[in-house]
Amino acid sequence: MARWFNIGGPCIAAKHYMLPAAERLPEVMPFIRKEQCFVVHAQRQCGKTTAFRALMDEINAKGEYVAMYCSVESAEVVTNPERGIPEIANLVRRAAVRLRFNPFGEVTPESLQRECSDETVSSAILTLLTCLAAKCEKPLVVFFDEVDCLSEGTLISFLRQLRNGRISNPDVFPVSIALIGMRNIRDYKMRVRPDGESKGEASPFNVITKAMTLNLFTEPEVRALYRQHTDETGQVFEEDALQKAFDYSRGQPYLVNALARWCVEEIHHEDFTQPVTGADMDEAKEKIIRERGTHLDSLMEKALEPRVRKVIEPMMLGGEIDRAALAENIRYCIELGLLVDEDSVLKPANPIYAETLGRYLSYTLQQDVRMKVPENPWVKPDGLDMPGLMAAFQQFWRENADANTVPFEYAEAYPQLVLQAFLQRVVNGGGVIRREMALGKGALDLGVEFRGAVYPVEVKKRSYYDKSHAKAHEQVARYMDRLGKTEGWLVVADPDLSKPWDGKITSSDVELDGKTIHVITC
């Protein structure tokens, strides 16, 4: 049986398509040979667990070291070290006996517990790792996964025991230790209360030599992963499909696998004689966004957190933020994998996240639009009646904006979200909305695609347009150029619903460089 594209839990080489661990983690072995401790951090579902479990197997197969993998995730909610440290010790014991060979002699979790019976909470991890290293027939390497789940006293005690073991027992202690998670070591301090045990000269945070990250897949790596399937089954991914897979995912491993899985299993039902096309990849992308599985759902829920909203909301408006004041918030969004910072421009990490974000934040509004606009009279055989659609939106906004105004996390972006909900109501089942948003852009760009036709729509805040309408027209014209269109729409939205309606609802046309820009205000 052929392997498959896995989206549920760690990948196993015998069952799933995956890239070699050593190639994804080229810096790790040099650090192990130098007997150093280090952090590897990366966004969620980036393949950290898969890579380190596979690297453990690769190291153990070569026989120079003994590598042991241990996840401490189950100790996440235990902040009290009196309970947290024994839980971690149990996880280490189980990891030791779970290895596929027996480097420690005849040991069981119970025998290890008896041998370390005199351990105290402040030394349990140190004593246990010292015992395992002493029993081990080769230098011991330990990979601790999900370490950033730990917090407060448990985290401090755990790190302090690793540090003490490295200092007091260097000859009978693991020669190298990796701490794996979403966060860098500097951010572990955020998991500790300001008045906690982290003070003092013996800082538990200086156990680490270096922090490194696990990168997303490059385009050649995406192609190499898909080529494994082609080599095993004969099913070809056409060039357009390969390009779209990378463009839609930007190399995010979960999305790379999810796109391929949809194409192979859901669209072609494992009929390997059928090639995977660019159209298949379009359909897969849309299905992933609509299905919004656990990966996307958990990520989107983060968008409601105040520290994330402070970055995402101005980005949806194309505005600016005080990057220095919000540095921690920005870093948090990037480490979640939700945003990327490219050339000092913050934007969604990939088109799938951008579109899911717009749909997620406007979902309740979409239901409201469906109830109040049950019919969809703007659909034409060859596209959309955009003038009629824009006029209908203005009327909808005037009639319903006040009624819809409720406490809402993204109140400043409310008009933009209502417009997206209105457009989503129209295109569902026959088209898509491409959302382009970035801090400092000054606008939210929406490429509405329906039945082969493309409509550029740009949304700006009223305050921005009133100050720089000529610049706004130029920006719309550039967006139209990117889409290859000579007709576009600029929606100027005013989030201040307390202003009088007279003069707010207008329509006008602007001619610029052979292009027609329909300016719609509301």
Coordinates of C-alpha atoms in Angstrom, one line a residue:
M1 CA 0.0 0.0 0.0
A2 CA 1.2 3.5 -0.9
R3 CA 2.0 6.0 1.8
W4 CA -0.3 8.9 2.3
F5 CA -0.2 12.6 3.1
N6 CA -0.7 12.9 6.9
I7 CA -2.6 15.8 8.6
G8 CA -3.3 14.1 12.0
G9 CA -0.4 13.8 14.4
P10 CA 3.3 13.1 13.8
C11 CA 4.4 11.5 10.6
I12 CA 5.9 8.1 10.4
A13 CA 8.3 7.4 7.6
A14 CA 6.9 3.9 6.9
K15 CA 3.3 5.2 6.5
H16 CA 3.5 8.9 5.5
Y17 CA 5.3 11.1 3.0
M18 CA 7.8 13.2 4.8
L19 CA 11.1 14.9 4.3
P20 CA 14.3 13.6 6.0
A21 CA 14.7 15.0 9.5
A22 CA 18.4 15.7 9.1
E23 CA 17.7 17.9 6.1
R24 CA 15.1 19.9 8.0
L25 CA 17.4 20.2 11.1
P26 CA 20.9 20.7 9.6
E27 CA 22.2 22.6 12.7
V28 CA 21.2 20.0 15.3
M29 CA 23.9 17.4 14.9
P30 CA 26.8 20.0 15.1
F31 CA 25.3 21.2 18.4
I32 CA 25.0 17.6 19.7
R33 CA 28.7 16.9 18.7
K34 CA 29.7 20.0 20.6
E35 CA 27.7 18.7 23.6
Q36 CA 25.5 21.8 23.9
C37 CA 21.9 22.5 25.0
F38 CA 19.7 24.4 22.6
V39 CA 16.2 25.5 21.8
V40 CA 14.3 24.7 18.6
H41 CA 11.1 26.8 18.2
A42 CA 8.6 27.0 15.4
Q43 CA 4.9 27.6 14.8
R44 CA 2.2 25.0 15.5
Q45 CA 1.9 22.0 13.2
C46 CA 5.2 22.8 11.5
G47 CA 6.6 19.3 11.9
K48 CA 8.6 19.7 15.1
T49 CA 7.5 16.5 16.7
T50 CA 7.7 14.6 13.4
A51 CA 11.3 15.9 12.7
F52 CA 12.7 15.2 16.2
R53 CA 11.1 11.7 16.5
A54 CA 12.6 10.9 13.1
L55 CA 15.9 12.4 14.1
M56 CA 15.9 10.3 17.2
D57 CA 15.5 7.2 15.0
E58 CA 18.2 8.3 12.6
I59 CA 20.7 9.0 15.5
N60 CA 20.0 5.7 17.2
A61 CA 20.4 3.8 13.9
K62 CA 23.9 5.2 13.4
G63 CA 24.9 4.1 16.9
E64 CA 27.2 7.0 17.9
Y65 CA 24.8 8.4 20.5
V66 CA 21.6 7.3 22.2
A67 CA 18.8 9.8 21.5
M68 CA 15.6 9.9 23.6
Y69 CA 12.4 11.8 22.8
C70 CA 10.1 13.0 25.6
S71 CA 7.0 15.2 25.4
V72 CA 6.1 17.0 28.6
E73 CA 2.8 18.3 27.2
S74 CA 0.7 16.5 29.8
A75 CA 2.3 18.6 32.6
E76 CA 1.0 21.8 31.0
V77 CA -1.7 22.6 33.5
V78 CA 0.5 21.8 36.6
T79 CA 2.1 25.0 37.7
N80 CA 3.0 23.7 41.2
P81 CA 6.4 21.9 41.0
E82 CA 5.3 19.5 43.9
R83 CA 3.0 17.9 41.3
G84 CA 4.6 19.0 38.0
I85 CA 8.1 17.7 38.5
P86 CA 6.9 14.1 39.5
E87 CA 4.7 14.2 36.4
I88 CA 7.7 15.1 34.2
A89 CA 9.8 12.4 35.9
N90 CA 7.2 9.8 35.0
L91 CA 7.2 11.0 31.4
V92 CA 11.0 10.6 31.2
R93 CA 10.8 7.1 32.7
R94 CA 8.2 6.0 30.1
A95 CA 10.3 7.6 27.3
A96 CA 13.3 5.7 28.4
V97 CA 11.7 2.3 28.3
R98 CA 9.8 3.1 25.0
L99 CA 13.0 3.1 22.9
R100 CA 13.0 0.4 20.3
F101 CA 16.2 -1.0 21.8
N102 CA 17.5 -1.3 25.4
P103 CA 20.4 1.2 26.0
F104 CA 19.9 1.4 29.7
G105 CA 19.9 -2.3 30.7
E106 CA 16.8 -4.0 32.0
V107 CA 14.8 -1.0 33.2
T108 CA 11.1 -0.3 33.7
P109 CA 9.4 2.8 34.9
E110 CA 9.0 1.1 38.3
S111 CA 12.7 0.1 38.6
L112 CA 13.8 3.6 37.7
Q113 CA 11.5 5.0 40.3
R114 CA 12.9 2.6 42.9
E115 CA 16.5 3.5 42.0
C116 CA 15.7 7.2 42.4
S117 CA 13.6 6.8 45.5
D118 CA 15.5 9.3 47.5
E119 CA 14.9 12.1 44.9
T120 CA 13.2 15.3 46.0
V121 CA 11.1 17.6 43.9
S122 CA 14.0 20.0 43.6
S123 CA 16.3 17.2 42.2
A124 CA 14.0 14.5 40.7
I125 CA 14.8 15.4 37.0
L126 CA 18.5 15.9 37.7
T127 CA 18.7 12.5 39.6
L128 CA 16.8 10.6 36.9
L129 CA 18.7 12.0 33.9
T130 CA 22.0 11.3 35.8
C131 CA 20.9 7.7 36.4
L132 CA 19.9 7.2 32.8
A133 CA 23.2 8.7 31.5
A134 CA 25.2 6.5 33.9
K135 CA 23.4 3.4 32.7
C136 CA 23.6 4.4 29.0
E137 CA 26.1 2.5 26.9
K138 CA 26.8 5.6 24.7
P139 CA 26.5 9.4 25.2
L140 CA 22.9 10.3 25.9
V141 CA 21.0 13.0 24.0
V142 CA 17.5 14.1 25.2
F143 CA 14.8 15.9 23.2
F144 CA 12.2 17.5 25.4
D145 CA 9.2 18.5 23.3
E146 CA 6.4 21.0 24.2
V147 CA 8.5 22.6 26.9
D148 CA 6.8 25.9 26.5
C149 CA 3.7 24.3 27.8
L150 CA 5.3 24.4 31.3
S151 CA 4.8 27.5 33.4
E152 CA 5.6 29.1 36.8
G153 CA 7.2 26.9 39.4
T154 CA 7.2 23.7 37.4
L155 CA 9.1 25.4 34.5
I156 CA 11.6 27.1 36.8
S157 CA 12.4 23.9 38.7
F158 CA 12.7 21.9 35.5
L159 CA 15.1 24.3 33.8
R160 CA 17.1 24.8 37.0
Q161 CA 17.6 21.0 37.4
L162 CA 18.9 20.8 33.8
R163 CA 21.3 23.6 34.5
N164 CA 22.5 22.1 37.7
G165 CA 23.0 18.7 36.1
R166 CA 25.1 20.2 33.3
I167 CA 27.3 22.1 35.9
S168 CA 27.6 19.5 38.7
N169 CA 27.5 16.2 36.8
P170 CA 28.9 16.9 33.3
D171 CA 30.4 13.4 33.0
V172 CA 27.3 11.5 34.0
F173 CA 24.5 13.6 32.5
P174 CA 23.0 13.9 28.9
V175 CA 25.7 15.4 26.7
S176 CA 23.1 17.4 24.8
I177 CA 19.6 18.5 25.5
A178 CA 17.1 20.2 23.2
L179 CA 14.1 22.1 24.3
I180 CA 11.4 22.1 21.6
G181 CA 8.3 24.2 21.4
M182 CA 6.6 27.2 19.8
R183 CA 8.5 29.8 21.9
N184 CA 12.1 30.9 22.1
I185 CA 13.9 30.6 25.4
R186 CA 13.6 34.3 26.1
D187 CA 9.8 33.9 26.0
Y188 CA 9.8 31.2 28.6
K189 CA 10.2 34.0 31.2
M190 CA 6.7 35.2 30.2
R191 CA 5.4 31.8 31.6
V192 CA 6.8 32.8 35.1
R193 CA 5.2 35.2 37.5
P194 CA 7.3 38.4 38.1
D195 CA 7.7 37.4 41.7
G196 CA 8.6 33.9 40.9
E197 CA 11.8 31.8 41.4
S198 CA 13.4 33.2 38.3
K199 CA 15.4 35.8 40.2
G200 CA 18.9 35.3 41.5
E201 CA 22.3 34.6 40.1
A202 CA 21.6 31.0 39.3
S203 CA 19.3 31.9 36.4
P204 CA 17.7 28.8 34.9
F205 CA 17.5 30.5 31.6
N206 CA 21.2 30.4 30.8
V207 CA 21.2 26.7 30.2
I208 CA 20.8 27.3 26.5
T209 CA 23.7 27.9 24.1
K210 CA 21.6 28.9 21.1
A211 CA 18.0 29.1 19.8
M212 CA 17.2 28.0 16.3
T213 CA 14.0 27.6 14.3
L214 CA 12.4 24.9 12.2
N215 CA 11.7 26.6 8.8
L216 CA 8.7 26.1 6.6
F217 CA 9.1 24.1 3.5
T218 CA 10.8 25.8 0.6
E219 CA 9.2 25.4 -2.9
P220 CA 11.8 22.7 -3.9
E221 CA 10.9 20.8 -0.7
V222 CA 7.2 20.9 -1.5
R223 CA 8.0 19.5 -4.9
A224 CA 10.2 16.9 -3.4
L225 CA 7.5 15.8 -1.0
Y226 CA 4.9 15.5 -3.7
R227 CA 7.4 13.7 -5.9
Q228 CA 7.5 10.9 -3.4
H229 CA 3.8 10.3 -4.1
T230 CA 4.4 10.4 -7.8
D231 CA 7.3 8.0 -7.6
E232 CA 5.3 5.5 -5.5
T233 CA 1.9 5.7 -7.3
G234 CA 2.6 7.2 -10.7
Q235 CA 0.1 10.0 -10.1
V236 CA 1.5 13.3 -11.4
F237 CA 1.1 16.8 -10.0
E238 CA 1.0 19.1 -12.9
E239 CA 3.2 22.2 -12.9
D240 CA 0.3 24.5 -12.2
A241 CA -0.8 22.4 -9.2
L242 CA 2.8 22.4 -7.8
Q243 CA 3.0 26.2 -8.1
K244 CA -0.4 26.7 -6.5
A245 CA 0.4 24.3 -3.7
F246 CA 3.3 26.5 -2.7
D247 CA 1.6 29.8 -3.4
Y248 CA -1.5 28.9 -1.3
S249 CA 0.5 27.4 1.6
R250 CA 3.7 29.3 1.5
G251 CA 5.3 26.1 2.7
Q252 CA 3.3 25.7 5.9
P253 CA 3.7 21.9 6.4
Y254 CA 0.2 21.1 7.6
L255 CA -1.3 23.0 4.6
V256 CA 1.1 21.4 2.1
N257 CA -0.1 18.0 3.3
A258 CA -3.7 19.0 3.5
L259 CA -3.8 20.4 -0.1
A260 CA -2.3 17.2 -1.5
R261 CA -4.5 14.9 0.7
W262 CA -7.7 16.7 -0.6
C263 CA -6.6 16.3 -4.2
V264 CA -5.5 12.7 -4.0
E265 CA -8.2 11.3 -1.6
E266 CA -11.2 13.6 -1.8
I267 CA -11.2 14.8 -5.3
H268 CA -9.7 11.8 -7.2
H269 CA -10.6 9.2 -4.6
E270 CA -7.1 7.6 -5.0
D271 CA -7.5 7.1 -8.7
F272 CA -3.8 7.5 -9.4
T273 CA -4.2 7.5 -13.1
Q274 CA -5.7 11.0 -12.9
P275 CA -3.2 13.8 -12.7
V276 CA -3.6 16.5 -10.1
T277 CA -4.3 19.8 -11.8
G278 CA -4.2 23.5 -10.8
A279 CA -8.1 23.4 -10.8
D280 CA -7.9 20.5 -8.3
M281 CA -5.6 22.6 -6.1
D282 CA -8.1 25.6 -6.3
E283 CA -10.9 23.3 -5.1
A284 CA -8.7 21.8 -2.4
K285 CA -7.9 25.2 -1.1
E286 CA -11.5 26.2 -1.0
K287 CA -12.5 23.0 0.8
I288 CA -9.8 23.4 3.4
I289 CA -11.0 27.0 4.2
R290 CA -14.7 26.0 4.3
E291 CA -14.1 22.9 6.4
R292 CA -11.8 24.8 8.8
G293 CA -10.4 21.9 10.6
T294 CA -8.7 21.8 14.0
H295 CA -5.5 23.5 12.7
L296 CA -7.3 26.5 11.2
D297 CA -9.9 26.7 13.9
S298 CA -7.4 26.8 16.8
L299 CA -5.3 29.4 14.9
M300 CA -8.4 31.6 14.1
E301 CA -9.5 31.5 17.8
K302 CA -6.2 33.3 18.6
A303 CA -7.4 36.2 16.5
L304 CA -9.9 37.1 19.2
E305 CA -7.1 37.5 21.8
P306 CA -6.6 41.2 22.6
R307 CA -2.8 41.0 21.9
V308 CA -3.5 39.5 18.5
R309 CA -6.4 41.9 17.7
K310 CA -4.2 44.9 18.3
V311 CA -2.1 43.8 15.3
I312 CA -4.7 42.1 13.1
E313 CA -7.3 44.9 13.2
P314 CA -5.0 47.7 11.9
M315 CA -3.6 45.3 9.3
M316 CA -7.2 44.7 8.0
L317 CA -7.5 48.4 7.7
G318 CA -4.1 48.8 6.0
G319 CA -3.1 51.2 8.9
E320 CA 0.0 51.7 10.9
I321 CA 0.9 50.6 14.4
D322 CA 3.6 51.5 16.9
R323 CA 5.8 48.5 16.2
A324 CA 8.0 49.3 19.3
A325 CA 5.1 49.4 21.7
L326 CA 3.5 46.3 20.2
A327 CA 6.8 44.4 19.7
E328 CA 5.8 41.5 22.0
N329 CA 2.3 41.2 20.3
I330 CA 3.9 41.1 16.9
R331 CA 6.4 38.5 17.9
Y332 CA 3.6 36.4 19.4
C333 CA 1.6 36.6 16.1
I334 CA 4.6 35.6 14.1
E335 CA 5.5 32.7 16.4
L336 CA 1.9 31.5 16.1
G337 CA 2.5 31.3 12.4
L338 CA -0.4 33.6 11.8
L339 CA 1.7 36.5 10.3
V340 CA 5.0 37.0 8.6
D341 CA 7.2 40.1 8.6
E342 CA 8.7 40.4 5.1
D343 CA 10.8 43.5 4.4
S344 CA 9.3 45.2 7.5
V345 CA 5.7 44.6 6.2
L346 CA 3.4 42.5 8.4
K347 CA 0.8 40.4 6.6
P348 CA -0.9 37.0 6.8
A349 CA 1.5 34.1 6.5
N350 CA -0.3 32.7 3.5
P351 CA -3.4 33.2 1.3
I352 CA -5.3 30.4 3.1
Y353 CA -4.8 32.1 6.5
A354 CA -5.8 35.5 5.0
E355 CA -9.0 34.2 3.5
T356 CA -9.9 32.1 6.6
L357 CA -9.3 35.1 8.8
G358 CA -11.7 37.3 6.8
R359 CA -14.4 34.6 6.8
Y360 CA -13.9 33.7 10.5
L361 CA -14.2 37.3 11.7
S362 CA -17.2 38.0 9.5
Y363 CA -19.0 34.6 10.0
T364 CA -21.7 35.9 12.3
L365 CA -22.3 38.8 10.0
Q366 CA -22.6 36.4 7.0
Q367 CA -25.5 34.6 8.8
D368 CA -27.1 38.0 9.4
V369 CA -26.7 39.0 5.7
R370 CA -28.2 35.7 4.6
M371 CA -31.4 36.3 6.7
K372 CA -31.8 39.9 5.5
V373 CA -30.8 39.3 1.9
P374 CA -32.3 35.9 1.1
E375 CA -32.2 36.5 -2.7
N376 CA -29.2 36.9 -4.8
P377 CA -30.3 39.0 -7.9
W378 CA -26.8 40.2 -8.9
V379 CA -25.6 37.0 -10.5
K380 CA -25.3 37.1 -14.3
P381 CA -24.4 34.2 -16.7
D382 CA -21.0 35.7 -17.3
G383 CA -20.3 37.2 -13.8
L384 CA -21.8 39.7 -11.4
D385 CA -23.8 42.9 -11.7
M386 CA -21.2 44.9 -9.7
P387 CA -22.9 48.3 -10.0
G388 CA -26.2 46.8 -8.7
L389 CA -24.3 44.9 -6.0
M390 CA -22.4 47.9 -4.7
A391 CA -25.7 50.0 -4.6
A392 CA -27.4 47.2 -2.7
F393 CA -24.5 47.1 -0.2
Q394 CA -24.8 50.8 0.4
Q395 CA -28.5 50.4 1.1
F396 CA -27.9 47.4 3.3
W397 CA -25.3 49.3 5.3
R398 CA -27.6 52.2 5.8
E399 CA -30.6 50.1 6.9
N400 CA -28.8 47.6 9.1
A401 CA -25.5 49.1 10.4
D402 CA -27.0 50.6 13.6
A403 CA -29.1 47.5 14.3
N404 CA -26.0 45.3 13.8
T405 CA -23.7 47.3 16.1
V406 CA -23.0 45.2 19.1
P407 CA -19.9 44.8 21.3
F408 CA -17.5 43.3 18.9
E409 CA -13.8 42.6 19.1
Y410 CA -13.0 44.1 15.8
A411 CA -15.3 47.2 16.0
E412 CA -12.9 49.5 14.1
A413 CA -12.9 47.1 11.1
Y414 CA -16.7 46.6 11.3
P415 CA -17.5 48.2 7.9
Q416 CA -14.8 46.1 6.2
L417 CA -16.1 42.9 7.8
V418 CA -19.7 43.7 6.8
L419 CA -18.6 44.3 3.2
Q420 CA -16.7 41.0 3.2
A421 CA -19.8 39.2 4.6
F422 CA -22.0 40.8 2.0
L423 CA -19.7 39.8 -0.9
Q424 CA -19.2 36.3 0.6
R425 CA -23.0 35.8 0.6
V426 CA -23.0 36.6 -3.2
V427 CA -20.0 34.5 -4.3
N428 CA -20.6 31.4 -2.2
G429 CA -21.0 28.4 -4.5
G430 CA -19.7 30.2 -7.6
G431 CA -16.6 32.2 -6.8
V432 CA -14.0 33.2 -4.3
I433 CA -12.7 36.4 -2.6
R434 CA -8.9 36.9 -2.6
R435 CA -8.0 39.0 0.4
E436 CA -4.8 41.0 0.4
M437 CA -4.0 42.8 3.7
A438 CA -0.9 44.2 5.2
L439 CA 0.1 46.9 7.8
G440 CA 1.0 50.2 6.2
K441 CA -0.8 49.3 2.9
G442 CA -3.6 51.9 3.6
A443 CA -6.3 49.6 2.4
L444 CA -7.8 46.1 2.3
D445 CA -7.7 44.7 -1.3
L446 CA -10.4 42.2 -2.3
G447 CA -10.2 40.3 -5.6
V448 CA -13.7 39.1 -6.2
E449 CA -13.7 36.1 -8.7
F450 CA -16.9 34.8 -10.1
R451 CA -17.6 32.6 -13.1
G452 CA -14.3 33.5 -14.7
A453 CA -14.7 37.3 -14.2
V454 CA -12.5 39.2 -11.8
Y455 CA -13.5 42.4 -10.0
P456 CA -10.9 44.5 -8.1
V457 CA -12.4 46.0 -4.9
E458 CA -10.4 48.1 -2.5
V459 CA -11.6 49.2 0.9
K460 CA -10.3 52.3 2.7
K461 CA -11.1 54.1 5.9
R462 CA -12.9 57.4 5.4
S463 CA -10.3 59.3 7.4
Y464 CA -7.5 58.1 5.1
Y465 CA -9.5 58.9 1.9
D466 CA -10.4 62.4 3.0
K467 CA -6.7 63.2 3.6
S468 CA -5.2 61.5 0.5
H469 CA -7.9 60.7 -2.1
A470 CA -5.5 61.2 -5.0
K471 CA -3.0 58.7 -3.4
A472 CA -5.9 56.4 -2.8
H473 CA -6.9 56.4 -6.5
E474 CA -3.3 55.6 -7.5
Q475 CA -3.2 52.7 -5.1
V476 CA -6.5 51.3 -6.5
A477 CA -5.1 51.7 -10.1
R478 CA -2.0 49.7 -9.1
Y479 CA -4.1 47.0 -7.6
M480 CA -6.1 46.9 -10.9
D481 CA -2.9 46.6 -12.8
R482 CA -1.9 43.6 -10.8
L483 CA -5.2 41.9 -11.7
G484 CA -5.0 43.1 -15.3
K485 CA -8.3 45.1 -15.1
T486 CA -9.3 48.5 -16.3
E487 CA -12.4 48.8 -14.1
G488 CA -12.4 48.6 -10.3
W489 CA -14.3 49.7 -7.2
L490 CA -13.1 51.7 -4.2
V491 CA -15.3 51.4 -1.2
V492 CA -14.7 54.2 1.3
A493 CA -16.0 53.0 4.7
D494 CA -16.7 55.1 7.8
P495 CA -16.7 53.1 11.1
D496 CA -18.2 56.1 12.9
L497 CA -22.0 55.3 12.8
S498 CA -22.9 58.4 14.9
K499 CA -22.3 60.7 12.0
P500 CA -25.4 61.9 10.0
W501 CA -26.3 59.9 6.8
D502 CA -26.6 62.9 4.6
G503 CA -23.7 63.0 2.3
K504 CA -22.2 59.7 3.5
I505 CA -23.9 57.5 0.8
T506 CA -22.4 58.6 -2.6
S507 CA -21.2 57.1 -5.9
S508 CA -18.8 58.7 -8.4
D509 CA -16.4 57.7 -11.1
V510 CA -12.7 58.6 -11.4
E511 CA -10.8 58.2 -14.6
L512 CA -7.0 57.6 -14.2
D513 CA -4.5 56.3 -16.7
G514 CA -7.2 54.7 -18.9
K515 CA -8.9 53.1 -15.9
T516 CA -12.3 53.6 -14.4
I517 CA -12.5 53.7 -10.6
H518 CA -16.0 53.6 -9.1
V519 CA -15.9 55.3 -5.8
I520 CA -18.6 54.0 -3.4
T521 CA -18.9 55.8 0.0
C522 CA -20.8 54.6 3.0

